[in-house]
């Protein structure tokens, strides 16, 4: 593992009005890792990702990406730097075609010749998107929309991909396909991944390290395998 984290949250606090959603989150992600944040409904997982990509401002603390502080920056300035989020619920553009959604992912890129190569690479990763390329995003199945959301984010050529609940609302077979692709993106493209999931079993199997989030605070961090073997985690998050 590299000595310098590519992403680091230091004592991050965030709130929605009077509701304190994050109460001092500190975490590190090293280049090439898959790191999982697990936790129950409402624990603050999505808020952690949204603060990390500056969609939600923080009240206190620091967020560092690639050796620079990024808290306080505009969210839309981050994808060109290599930090990109796939939000919960996909948020693809339903009235644009698959091709157009992918083009928007490459909006900031100046290397237009490589954009076409990357689009083809997306079709290699997600062959179903090639079949659907002229279809509007809104006509795709949930699994296809999740694939499109991930592919659109990959079109930014991220160094770090933030994935919010990629399994949400999808059939088990499709979830497995998505996680196989997440594994490939990390292993073959070398993309670092911070993954938020309610499905702790899947997340910890995919990750090398994990953090447990409870009511806005990290209560445990460890190797993913150690967390998977922890009886308390198994009872609380793996339904045993
Ligand atoms: P889920 O898995 O349900 O998405 P989560 O772990 O991602 O849960 P968050 O969505 O980050 O949790 O929510 C953290 C806390 O902030 C919860 O108490 C939630 O009710 C509250 N919260 C989230 N979004 C808002 C909002 N827009 N306005 C007010 N409170 C919010």
Coordinates of N, CA and C and ligand atoms in Angstrom, one line a residue:
X1 N 0.8 -1.2 0.0 CA 0.0 0.0 0.0 C 0.9 1.3 0.0
X2 N 0.5 2.2 -0.8 CA 1.3 3.5 -0.9 C 1.1 4.2 0.4
X3 N 2.2 5.0 0.8 CA 2.2 5.7 2.1 C 1.2 6.8 2.1
X4 N 1.0 7.4 1.0 CA 0.1 8.6 0.9 C -1.3 8.3 0.5
X5 N -2.3 8.6 1.3 CA -3.7 8.4 0.8 C -4.0 9.2 -0.4
X6 N -4.8 8.7 -1.3 CA -5.2 9.6 -2.4 C -6.4 10.4 -2.0
X7 N -7.2 9.9 -1.0 CA -8.3 10.6 -0.5 C -8.3 10.5 1.1
X8 N -8.6 11.6 1.7 CA -8.6 11.6 3.2 C -9.7 12.5 3.7
X9 N -10.5 12.0 4.6 CA -11.4 12.9 5.4 C -10.9 13.0 6.8
X10 N -10.8 14.3 7.3 CA -10.3 14.5 8.6 C -11.3 15.2 9.5
X11 N -11.9 14.5 10.4 CA -12.8 15.0 11.4 C -14.0 15.8 10.7
X12 N -14.6 15.2 9.7 CA -15.6 15.9 8.9 C -17.0 15.9 9.6
X13 N -17.5 17.1 9.8 CA -18.9 17.2 10.3 C -19.8 17.8 9.2
X14 N -21.0 17.4 9.2 CA -21.9 17.9 8.2 C -23.4 17.8 8.8
X15 N -24.2 18.8 8.4 CA -25.6 18.7 8.9 C -26.6 19.2 7.9
X16 N -27.8 18.8 8.1 CA -29.0 19.3 7.3 C -29.8 20.1 8.3
X17 N -29.7 21.4 8.3 CA -30.3 22.2 9.3 C -29.9 21.8 10.7
X18 N -30.8 21.4 11.5 CA -30.5 21.1 12.9 C -30.0 19.6 13.0
X19 N -30.2 18.8 11.9 CA -29.8 17.4 12.0 C -28.3 17.2 11.8
X20 N -27.6 16.8 12.8 CA -26.2 16.5 12.6 C -26.0 15.2 12.0
X21 N -25.7 15.1 10.7 CA -25.6 13.8 9.9 C -24.2 13.2 10.1
X22 N -23.2 14.0 10.1 CA -21.8 13.5 10.3 C -21.2 14.2 11.5
X23 N -20.6 13.4 12.4 CA -20.1 13.9 13.7 C -18.6 13.6 13.8
X24 N -17.9 13.9 12.8 CA -16.4 13.8 13.0 C -15.9 12.5 12.3
X25 N -16.1 12.5 10.9 CA -15.7 11.3 10.2 C -14.2 11.5 9.7
X26 N -13.4 10.5 10.0 CA -12.0 10.5 9.5 C -11.8 9.1 8.8
X27 N -11.4 9.2 7.6 CA -11.0 8.0 6.9 C -10.0 8.2 5.8
X28 N -9.3 7.1 5.4 CA -8.3 7.3 4.4 C -8.5 6.2 3.3
X29 N -8.3 6.6 2.1 CA -8.3 5.7 0.9 C -7.0 5.8 0.2
X30 N -6.3 4.6 0.0 CA -5.0 4.6 -0.6 C -5.2 4.2 -2.1
X31 N -4.2 4.7 -3.0 CA -4.4 4.4 -4.4 C -4.5 2.9 -4.7
X32 N -5.4 2.6 -5.5 CA -5.6 1.2 -5.9 C -6.5 0.3 -5.0
X33 N -7.0 0.9 -3.9 CA -7.8 0.2 -3.0 C -9.3 0.2 -3.4
X34 N -10.0 -0.8 -2.9 CA -11.5 -0.7 -2.8 C -11.8 -0.6 -1.3
X35 N -12.4 0.5 -0.9 CA -12.7 0.7 0.5 C -14.2 0.7 0.6
X36 N -14.8 0.0 1.6 CA -16.3 0.0 1.8 C -16.6 0.7 3.0
X37 N -17.7 1.5 2.9 CA -18.4 2.0 4.1 C -19.7 1.3 4.3
X38 N -19.8 0.6 5.4 CA -21.1 -0.1 5.6 C -21.8 0.6 6.8
X39 N -23.1 0.4 6.9 CA -23.9 1.0 8.0 C -25.4 0.9 7.7
X40 N -26.2 1.0 8.7 CA -27.6 0.9 8.6 C -28.2 2.1 7.8
X41 N -29.5 2.0 7.5 CA -30.2 3.1 7.0 C -30.1 4.3 7.8
X42 N -29.7 5.4 7.2 CA -29.7 6.7 7.9 C -28.4 6.9 8.7
X43 N -27.4 6.0 8.6 CA -26.1 6.1 9.4 C -25.3 7.3 8.9
X44 N -25.5 7.7 7.7 CA -24.7 8.8 7.1 C -23.8 8.5 6.0
X45 N -24.0 7.3 5.4 CA -23.2 6.8 4.3 C -23.3 7.8 3.1
X46 N -24.5 8.0 2.6 CA -24.6 8.9 1.4 C -24.1 10.3 1.7
X47 N -24.3 10.8 2.9 CA -23.8 12.1 3.3 C -22.3 12.2 3.3
X48 N -21.7 11.1 3.7 CA -20.2 11.0 3.6 C -19.7 11.1 2.2
X49 N -20.4 10.4 1.3 CA -19.9 10.5 -0.1 C -20.2 11.9 -0.7
X50 N -21.4 12.4 -0.3 CA -21.8 13.7 -0.9 C -20.9 14.9 -0.4
X51 N -20.4 14.7 0.8 CA -19.5 15.8 1.3 C -18.1 15.6 0.7
X52 N -17.8 14.3 0.4 CA -16.5 14.0 -0.2 C -16.4 14.6 -1.6
X53 N -17.5 14.6 -2.3 CA -17.4 15.3 -3.6 C -18.0 16.6 -3.6
X54 N -18.1 17.2 -2.4 CA -18.5 18.6 -2.3 C -19.9 19.0 -2.7
X55 N -20.8 18.0 -2.8 CA -22.2 18.3 -3.1 C -22.8 18.9 -1.9
X56 N -22.4 18.4 -0.7 CA -22.9 19.0 0.6 C -21.7 19.7 1.3
X57 N -21.9 20.9 1.7 CA -20.7 21.6 2.4 C -20.5 21.0 3.8
X58 N -19.3 21.1 4.3 CA -19.0 20.6 5.6 C -19.0 21.7 6.6
X59 N -19.4 21.4 7.9 CA -19.4 22.4 8.9 C -18.0 22.6 9.5
X60 N -17.2 21.5 9.5 CA -16.0 21.4 10.2 C -15.2 20.3 9.6
X61 N -13.8 20.4 9.7 CA -13.0 19.3 9.2 C -12.3 19.6 7.9
X62 N -11.7 18.6 7.3 CA -10.9 18.8 6.0 C -11.2 17.6 5.1
X63 N -11.1 17.8 3.8 CA -11.2 16.7 2.8 C -10.0 17.0 1.9
X64 N -9.1 16.0 1.8 CA -8.0 16.1 0.9 C -8.1 15.0 -0.2
X65 N -7.8 15.5 -1.4 CA -7.8 14.6 -2.6 C -6.5 14.8 -3.3
X66 N -5.7 13.8 -3.6 CA -4.5 13.9 -4.4 C -3.6 15.0 -3.9
X67 N -3.4 15.0 -2.6 CA -2.5 16.0 -2.0 C -3.0 17.4 -1.8
X68 N -4.3 17.6 -2.1 CA -4.8 19.0 -2.0 C -6.1 19.1 -1.2
X69 N -6.3 20.1 -0.5 CA -7.6 20.3 0.2 C -8.7 20.6 -0.8
X70 N -9.8 19.9 -0.7 CA -10.9 20.2 -1.7 C -12.2 20.6 -1.1
X71 N -12.2 20.6 0.3 CA -13.5 21.1 0.9 C -13.7 22.6 0.5
X72 N -15.0 22.9 0.2 CA -15.3 24.2 -0.2 C -15.2 24.4 -1.7
X73 N -14.7 23.5 -2.5 CA -14.7 23.6 -3.9 C -16.1 23.3 -4.5
X74 N -16.3 23.8 -5.7 CA -17.6 23.5 -6.4 C -17.5 22.0 -6.9
X75 N -18.6 21.3 -6.6 CA -18.7 19.8 -7.0 C -18.3 19.6 -8.4
X76 N -18.8 20.5 -9.3 CA -18.7 20.2 -10.7 C -17.2 20.4 -11.2
X77 N -16.4 21.0 -10.3 CA -15.0 21.2 -10.7 C -14.2 19.9 -10.4
X78 N -14.8 18.9 -9.8 CA -14.0 17.7 -9.3 C -13.8 16.7 -10.4
X79 N -14.8 16.3 -11.2 CA -14.6 15.3 -12.2 C -13.3 15.5 -13.1
X80 N -13.1 16.7 -13.5 CA -11.8 16.8 -14.3 C -10.6 16.5 -13.6
X81 N -10.6 16.6 -12.2 CA -9.4 16.2 -11.4 C -9.3 14.7 -11.2
X82 N -10.4 14.0 -11.5 CA -10.3 12.5 -11.4 C -11.1 12.0 -10.2
X83 N -11.9 12.8 -9.6 CA -12.8 12.4 -8.5 C -14.2 12.4 -9.0
X84 N -14.9 11.3 -9.0 CA -16.2 11.3 -9.6 C -17.1 10.3 -8.9
X85 N -18.4 10.8 -8.7 CA -19.3 10.0 -7.9 C -20.4 9.4 -8.8
X86 N -20.8 8.2 -8.5 CA -22.1 7.6 -9.0 C -23.1 7.7 -7.9
X87 N -24.0 8.6 -8.0 CA -24.9 8.8 -6.8 C -25.9 7.7 -6.7
X88 N -26.5 7.7 -5.4 CA -27.6 6.7 -5.2 C -28.7 7.0 -6.1
X89 N -29.3 6.0 -6.6 CA -30.5 6.2 -7.5 C -30.1 6.5 -8.9
X90 N -28.8 6.4 -9.3 CA -28.3 6.5 -10.6 C -28.2 7.9 -11.2
X91 N -29.4 8.5 -11.2 CA -29.5 9.9 -11.8 C -28.9 10.0 -13.2
X92 N -29.2 9.1 -14.1 CA -28.9 9.2 -15.5 C -29.9 10.2 -16.1
X93 N -29.6 10.7 -17.3 CA -30.5 11.6 -17.9 C -31.5 10.7 -18.7
X94 N -32.8 10.7 -18.3 CA -33.8 9.7 -18.8 C -34.2 10.0 -20.3
X95 N -34.1 11.4 -20.7 CA -34.5 11.7 -22.0 C -33.4 11.8 -23.0
X96 N -32.2 11.5 -22.5 CA -31.0 11.4 -23.4 C -30.7 9.9 -23.7
X97 N -30.2 9.7 -24.9 CA -29.8 8.3 -25.2 C -28.6 7.8 -24.4
X98 N -28.4 6.5 -24.5 CA -27.2 6.0 -23.8 C -26.0 6.7 -24.3
X99 N -25.8 6.8 -25.7 CA -24.7 7.5 -26.3 C -24.5 8.9 -25.7
X100 N -25.7 9.6 -25.6 CA -25.6 11.0 -25.2 C -25.2 11.1 -23.7
X101 N -25.7 10.1 -22.9 CA -25.3 10.1 -21.5 C -23.8 9.9 -21.4
X102 N -23.3 9.0 -22.2 CA -21.8 8.7 -22.1 C -21.1 10.0 -22.6
X103 N -21.6 10.6 -23.6 CA -20.9 11.9 -24.1 C -20.8 12.9 -23.0
X104 N -21.9 13.0 -22.2 CA -21.9 14.0 -21.1 C -20.8 13.7 -20.1
X105 N -20.6 12.4 -19.9 CA -19.5 11.9 -19.0 C -18.1 12.5 -19.4
X106 N -18.0 12.6 -20.7 CA -16.7 13.1 -21.3 C -16.7 14.6 -21.6
X107 N -17.7 15.3 -21.0 CA -17.9 16.7 -21.4 C -16.7 17.6 -21.1
X108 N -15.9 17.3 -20.0 CA -14.8 18.1 -19.7 C -13.5 17.8 -20.4
X109 N -13.6 16.6 -21.1 CA -12.3 16.1 -21.6 C -11.9 16.8 -22.9
X110 N -10.6 17.0 -23.0 CA -10.1 17.7 -24.2 C -9.5 16.7 -25.2
X111 N -9.2 15.5 -24.7 CA -8.6 14.4 -25.6 C -9.7 13.7 -26.4
X112 N -10.4 14.4 -27.2 CA -11.6 13.9 -27.9 C -11.3 12.6 -28.7
X113 N -10.1 12.4 -29.2 CA -9.8 11.2 -29.9 C -9.9 10.0 -29.0
X114 N -9.5 10.2 -27.7 CA -9.5 9.0 -26.8 C -10.9 8.8 -26.3
X115 N -11.8 9.8 -26.4 CA -13.1 9.6 -25.9 C -13.9 8.5 -26.6
X116 N -13.7 8.4 -27.9 CA -14.3 7.4 -28.7 C -13.8 6.0 -28.3
X117 N -12.5 5.9 -28.1 CA -11.9 4.7 -27.6 C -12.5 4.2 -26.3
X118 N -12.7 5.2 -25.4 CA -13.2 4.9 -24.1 C -14.7 4.5 -24.2
X119 N -15.4 5.1 -25.1 CA -16.8 4.7 -25.2 C -16.8 3.2 -25.7
X120 N -15.9 2.9 -26.6 CA -15.9 1.5 -27.0 C -15.5 0.6 -25.9
X121 N -14.6 1.1 -25.0 CA -14.2 0.3 -23.8 C -15.4 0.1 -22.9
X122 N -16.3 1.1 -22.8 CA -17.5 1.0 -22.0 C -18.4 -0.1 -22.5
X123 N -18.4 -0.2 -23.9 CA -19.3 -1.2 -24.5 C -18.7 -2.6 -24.3
X124 N -17.3 -2.7 -24.2 CA -16.7 -4.0 -23.9 C -17.0 -4.4 -22.4
X125 N -17.0 -3.4 -21.5 CA -17.3 -3.7 -20.1 C -18.8 -4.0 -19.9
X126 N -19.6 -3.3 -20.6 CA -21.1 -3.4 -20.5 C -21.7 -3.6 -21.9
X127 N -21.6 -4.8 -22.4 CA -22.1 -5.1 -23.8 C -23.6 -4.7 -24.0
X128 N -24.4 -4.8 -23.0 CA -25.8 -4.5 -23.1 C -26.0 -3.0 -23.5
X129 N -25.1 -2.2 -23.1 CA -25.2 -0.7 -23.4 C -25.0 -0.5 -24.9
X130 N -24.2 -1.3 -25.5 CA -24.0 -1.1 -26.9 C -25.3 -1.5 -27.7
X131 N -26.0 -2.5 -27.2 CA -27.3 -2.9 -27.8 C -28.3 -1.8 -27.6
X132 N -28.1 -1.0 -26.5 CA -29.1 0.0 -26.1 C -28.7 1.4 -26.5
X133 N -27.6 1.6 -27.2 CA -27.0 2.9 -27.3 C -27.9 4.0 -27.9
X134 N -28.9 3.6 -28.7 CA -29.8 4.7 -29.3 C -31.0 4.8 -28.4
X135 N -31.2 4.0 -27.4 CA -32.4 4.1 -26.5 C -32.2 5.2 -25.5
X136 N -33.4 5.8 -25.1 CA -33.3 6.8 -24.0 C -33.0 6.1 -22.7
X137 N -32.2 6.8 -21.9 CA -31.8 6.3 -20.6 C -33.0 5.8 -19.7
X138 N -34.1 6.6 -19.8 CA -35.3 6.3 -19.0 C -36.0 4.9 -19.4
X139 N -35.7 4.4 -20.6 CA -36.3 3.1 -21.0 C -35.5 1.9 -20.6
X140 N -34.3 2.1 -20.0 CA -33.5 1.0 -19.6 C -34.0 0.4 -18.2
X141 N -33.7 -0.9 -18.0 CA -34.0 -1.5 -16.7 C -33.1 -0.9 -15.6
X142 N -33.5 -1.2 -14.4 CA -32.7 -0.6 -13.2 C -31.2 -1.0 -13.3
X143 N -31.0 -2.3 -13.7 CA -29.6 -2.7 -13.8 C -28.8 -2.1 -14.9
X144 N -29.5 -1.9 -16.0 CA -28.9 -1.2 -17.2 C -28.6 0.3 -16.8
X145 N -29.5 0.9 -16.1 CA -29.3 2.3 -15.7 C -28.1 2.4 -14.7
X146 N -28.0 1.4 -13.9 CA -26.8 1.4 -13.0 C -25.5 1.3 -13.8
X147 N -25.5 0.4 -14.8 CA -24.4 0.2 -15.6 C -24.1 1.5 -16.4
X148 N -25.1 2.2 -16.9 CA -24.9 3.4 -17.6 C -24.3 4.5 -16.7
X149 N -24.8 4.5 -15.4 CA -24.3 5.5 -14.5 C -22.8 5.3 -14.2
X150 N -22.5 4.0 -14.0 CA -21.1 3.7 -13.8 C -20.2 4.1 -15.0
X151 N -20.7 3.7 -16.2 CA -20.0 3.9 -17.4 C -19.8 5.4 -17.7
X152 N -20.9 6.2 -17.4 CA -20.8 7.6 -17.6 C -19.7 8.2 -16.7
X153 N -19.7 7.7 -15.4 CA -18.6 8.2 -14.5 C -17.3 7.8 -15.0
X154 N -17.1 6.6 -15.6 CA -15.8 6.1 -16.0 C -15.4 7.0 -17.2
X155 N -16.3 7.6 -18.0 CA -15.9 8.4 -19.1 C -15.2 9.6 -18.7
X156 N -15.3 10.0 -17.4 CA -14.4 11.1 -16.9 C -13.0 10.7 -16.6
X157 N -12.7 9.4 -16.8 CA -11.4 8.8 -16.5 C -11.0 9.1 -15.0
X158 N -11.9 8.6 -14.1 CA -11.6 8.9 -12.7 C -10.4 8.2 -12.1
X159 N -9.7 8.8 -11.2 CA -8.7 8.1 -10.4 C -9.4 7.5 -9.2
X160 N -10.4 8.2 -8.7 CA -11.2 7.6 -7.6 C -12.7 7.7 -7.9
X161 N -13.3 6.6 -7.8 CA -14.7 6.5 -8.1 C -15.5 6.3 -6.8
X162 N -16.5 7.1 -6.6 CA -17.3 7.0 -5.3 C -18.6 6.4 -5.7
X163 N -18.9 5.2 -5.2 CA -20.1 4.5 -5.6 C -21.1 4.5 -4.4
X164 N -22.3 5.0 -4.7 CA -23.3 5.0 -3.6 C -24.3 4.0 -3.9
X165 N -24.3 2.9 -3.1 CA -25.3 1.8 -3.1 C -25.6 1.3 -4.5
X166 N -24.5 0.8 -5.2 CA -24.7 0.2 -6.5 C -25.7 -0.9 -6.6
X167 N -26.0 -1.6 -5.4 CA -26.9 -2.8 -5.5 C -28.3 -2.4 -5.3
X168 N -28.6 -1.1 -5.0 CA -29.9 -0.7 -4.5 C -31.0 -1.1 -5.5
X169 N -32.0 -1.9 -5.1 CA -33.2 -2.2 -5.9 C -32.9 -3.1 -7.1
X170 N -31.8 -3.8 -7.1 CA -31.5 -4.7 -8.3 C -31.6 -6.1 -7.9
X171 N -31.9 -7.0 -8.9 CA -32.1 -8.4 -8.6 C -30.7 -9.0 -8.3
X172 N -30.6 -10.1 -7.5 CA -29.3 -10.6 -7.1 C -28.3 -10.9 -8.3
X173 N -28.9 -11.4 -9.4 CA -28.0 -11.8 -10.5 C -27.3 -10.5 -11.1
X174 N -28.1 -9.5 -11.2 CA -27.6 -8.2 -11.8 C -26.6 -7.6 -10.8
X175 N -26.9 -7.7 -9.5 CA -26.0 -7.1 -8.5 C -24.7 -7.8 -8.6
X176 N -24.7 -9.2 -8.8 CA -23.4 -9.9 -8.9 C -22.6 -9.4 -10.2
X177 N -23.4 -9.2 -11.3 CA -22.7 -8.7 -12.5 C -22.1 -7.3 -12.2
X178 N -22.8 -6.4 -11.5 CA -22.3 -5.1 -11.3 C -21.0 -5.2 -10.4
X179 N -21.1 -6.1 -9.4 CA -19.9 -6.2 -8.5 C -18.7 -6.8 -9.3
X180 N -19.0 -7.7 -10.2 CA -17.9 -8.3 -11.0 C -17.2 -7.2 -11.8
X181 N -18.0 -6.3 -12.3 CA -17.5 -5.2 -13.1 C -16.7 -4.2 -12.2
X182 N -17.2 -4.0 -11.0 CA -16.5 -3.1 -10.1 C -15.1 -3.7 -9.8
X183 N -15.1 -5.0 -9.6 CA -13.8 -5.6 -9.4 C -12.9 -5.4 -10.6
X184 N -13.4 -5.6 -11.8 CA -12.6 -5.4 -13.0 C -12.1 -4.0 -13.2
X185 N -13.0 -3.0 -12.9 CA -12.6 -1.6 -13.0 C -11.4 -1.3 -12.1
X186 N -11.5 -1.9 -10.9 CA -10.4 -1.7 -9.9 C -9.1 -2.4 -10.4
X187 N -9.3 -3.7 -10.8 CA -8.1 -4.5 -11.1 C -7.5 -4.1 -12.4
X188 N -8.3 -4.0 -13.5 CA -7.8 -3.8 -14.8 C -7.5 -2.3 -15.1
X189 N -8.4 -1.4 -14.7 CA -8.1 0.0 -14.9 C -7.3 0.7 -13.8
X190 N -7.2 0.0 -12.7 CA -6.4 0.6 -11.5 C -7.2 1.7 -10.9
X191 N -8.5 1.7 -11.1 CA -9.3 2.8 -10.4 C -9.5 2.5 -9.0
X192 N -9.2 3.5 -8.1 CA -9.5 3.4 -6.7 C -11.0 3.6 -6.5
X193 N -11.5 2.8 -5.5 CA -13.0 2.9 -5.3 C -13.4 3.0 -3.9
X194 N -14.2 4.0 -3.6 CA -14.8 4.1 -2.3 C -16.3 3.8 -2.5
X195 N -16.7 2.8 -1.7 CA -18.0 2.2 -2.0 C -18.9 2.2 -0.7
X196 N -20.1 2.7 -0.9 CA -21.0 2.8 0.2 C -22.1 1.8 -0.1
X197 N -22.4 0.9 0.9 CA -23.4 -0.1 0.7 C -24.1 -0.5 1.9
X198 N -25.5 -0.8 1.8 CA -26.2 -1.4 2.9 C -26.0 -2.9 2.9
X199 N -25.7 -3.4 1.7 CA -25.4 -4.9 1.5 C -23.9 -5.1 2.0
X200 N -23.8 -5.3 3.3 CA -22.4 -5.3 3.9 C -21.7 -6.5 3.4
X201 N -22.3 -7.6 3.2 CA -21.7 -8.9 2.8 C -21.0 -8.6 1.4
X202 N -21.7 -8.1 0.5 CA -21.2 -7.9 -0.9 C -20.1 -6.9 -0.8
X203 N -20.3 -5.8 -0.1 CA -19.3 -4.7 0.0 C -18.0 -5.2 0.6
X204 N -18.1 -5.9 1.7 CA -16.9 -6.4 2.3 C -16.2 -7.5 1.5
X205 N -16.9 -8.2 0.7 CA -16.3 -9.2 -0.1 C -15.5 -8.5 -1.3
X206 N -16.0 -7.4 -1.7 CA -15.4 -6.7 -2.8 C -14.2 -5.9 -2.4
X207 N -14.2 -5.4 -1.1 CA -13.3 -4.4 -0.6 C -12.0 -5.1 0.0
X208 N -11.0 -4.3 0.1 CA -9.8 -4.7 0.9 C -9.9 -4.2 2.4
X209 N -10.5 -3.0 2.5 CA -10.7 -2.5 3.9 C -12.1 -1.9 4.0
X210 N -12.5 -1.8 5.3 CA -13.9 -1.3 5.5 C -14.0 -0.4 6.7
X211 N -15.0 0.5 6.7 CA -15.3 1.3 7.8 C -16.8 1.0 8.2
X212 N -17.1 1.0 9.5 CA -18.5 0.9 9.9 C -18.9 2.2 10.4
X213 N -20.1 2.6 9.9 CA -20.6 3.9 10.2 C -21.9 3.8 11.0
X214 N -22.0 4.4 12.2 CA -23.2 4.4 13.0 C -23.6 5.8 13.4
X215 N -24.8 6.2 13.1 CA -25.3 7.5 13.5 C -24.2 8.6 13.3
X216 N -23.6 8.7 12.2 CA -22.8 9.8 11.8 C -21.3 9.7 12.3
X217 N -21.0 8.5 12.9 CA -19.6 8.4 13.4 C -19.0 7.0 13.0
X218 N -17.7 6.9 12.7 CA -17.1 5.7 12.4 C -16.9 4.9 13.8
X219 N -17.4 3.7 13.8 CA -17.2 2.9 15.1 C -16.2 1.8 15.0
X220 N -15.8 1.5 13.7 CA -14.9 0.4 13.5 C -14.2 0.5 12.2
X221 N -13.0 0.2 12.1 CA -12.3 0.1 10.8 C -11.3 -1.0 10.8
X222 N -11.2 -1.7 9.7 CA -10.4 -2.9 9.7 C -10.3 -3.5 8.3
X223 N -9.4 -4.5 8.1 CA -9.4 -5.2 6.8 C -10.8 -5.8 6.6
X224 N -11.2 -5.8 5.4 CA -12.6 -6.3 5.1 C -12.8 -7.7 5.6
X225 N -11.8 -8.5 5.4 CA -11.9 -10.0 5.8 C -12.1 -10.1 7.3
X226 N -11.4 -9.2 8.1 CA -11.5 -9.2 9.6 C -12.9 -8.8 9.9
X227 N -13.4 -7.8 9.2 CA -14.8 -7.3 9.5 C -15.8 -8.4 9.2
X228 N -15.6 -9.1 8.1 CA -16.5 -10.1 7.7 C -16.5 -11.3 8.7
X229 N -15.4 -11.5 9.4 CA -15.3 -12.6 10.4 C -15.7 -12.1 11.8
X230 N -16.0 -10.8 12.0 CA -16.3 -10.3 13.3 C -17.8 -10.7 13.6
X231 N -18.0 -11.4 14.7 CA -19.3 -11.9 15.1 C -20.3 -10.7 15.3
X232 N -19.8 -9.6 15.8 CA -20.8 -8.5 16.0 C -21.2 -7.9 14.7
X233 N -20.3 -7.8 13.8 CA -20.6 -7.3 12.5 C -21.6 -8.3 11.8
X234 N -21.3 -9.5 11.9 CA -22.1 -10.6 11.3 C -23.6 -10.5 11.8
X235 N -23.7 -10.2 13.1 CA -25.0 -10.1 13.8 C -25.7 -8.8 13.3
X236 N -25.0 -7.7 13.4 CA -25.6 -6.4 13.1 C -25.9 -6.2 11.6
X237 N -25.0 -6.6 10.8 CA -25.1 -6.2 9.4 C -25.2 -7.4 8.4
X238 N -25.0 -8.6 8.8 CA -25.0 -9.7 7.9 C -26.2 -10.6 8.2
X239 N -27.1 -10.2 9.0 CA -28.3 -10.9 9.3 C -28.2 -12.2 10.0
X240 N -27.1 -12.4 10.8 CA -26.9 -13.7 11.5 C -27.4 -13.5 13.0
Ligands
LIG1 P1 -29.5 5.3 3.4 O1 -28.9 4.0 3.2 O2 -31.0 5.3 3.9 O3 -29.3 6.2 2.2 P2 -27.4 6.6 4.7 O4 -26.5 5.8 5.7 O5 -26.9 6.9 3.4 O6 -28.8 6.0 4.7 P3 -27.8 9.5 4.9 O7 -28.8 9.5 3.8 O8 -26.5 10.0 4.7 O9 -27.7 8.0 5.5 O10 -28.5 10.2 6.2 C1 -27.9 10.6 7.4 C2 -28.8 11.3 8.3 O11 -29.2 12.6 7.7 C3 -30.2 10.6 8.5 O12 -30.6 10.9 9.8 C4 -31.1 11.2 7.5 O13 -32.4 11.2 8.0 C5 -30.6 12.7 7.4 N1 -30.8 13.3 6.1 C6 -30.3 12.8 4.9 N2 -30.7 13.6 3.9 C7 -31.4 14.6 4.5 C8 -32.0 15.8 4.0 N3 -32.0 16.1 2.7 N4 -32.7 16.6 4.9 C9 -32.7 16.3 6.2 N5 -32.1 15.2 6.7 C10 -31.4 14.4 5.9

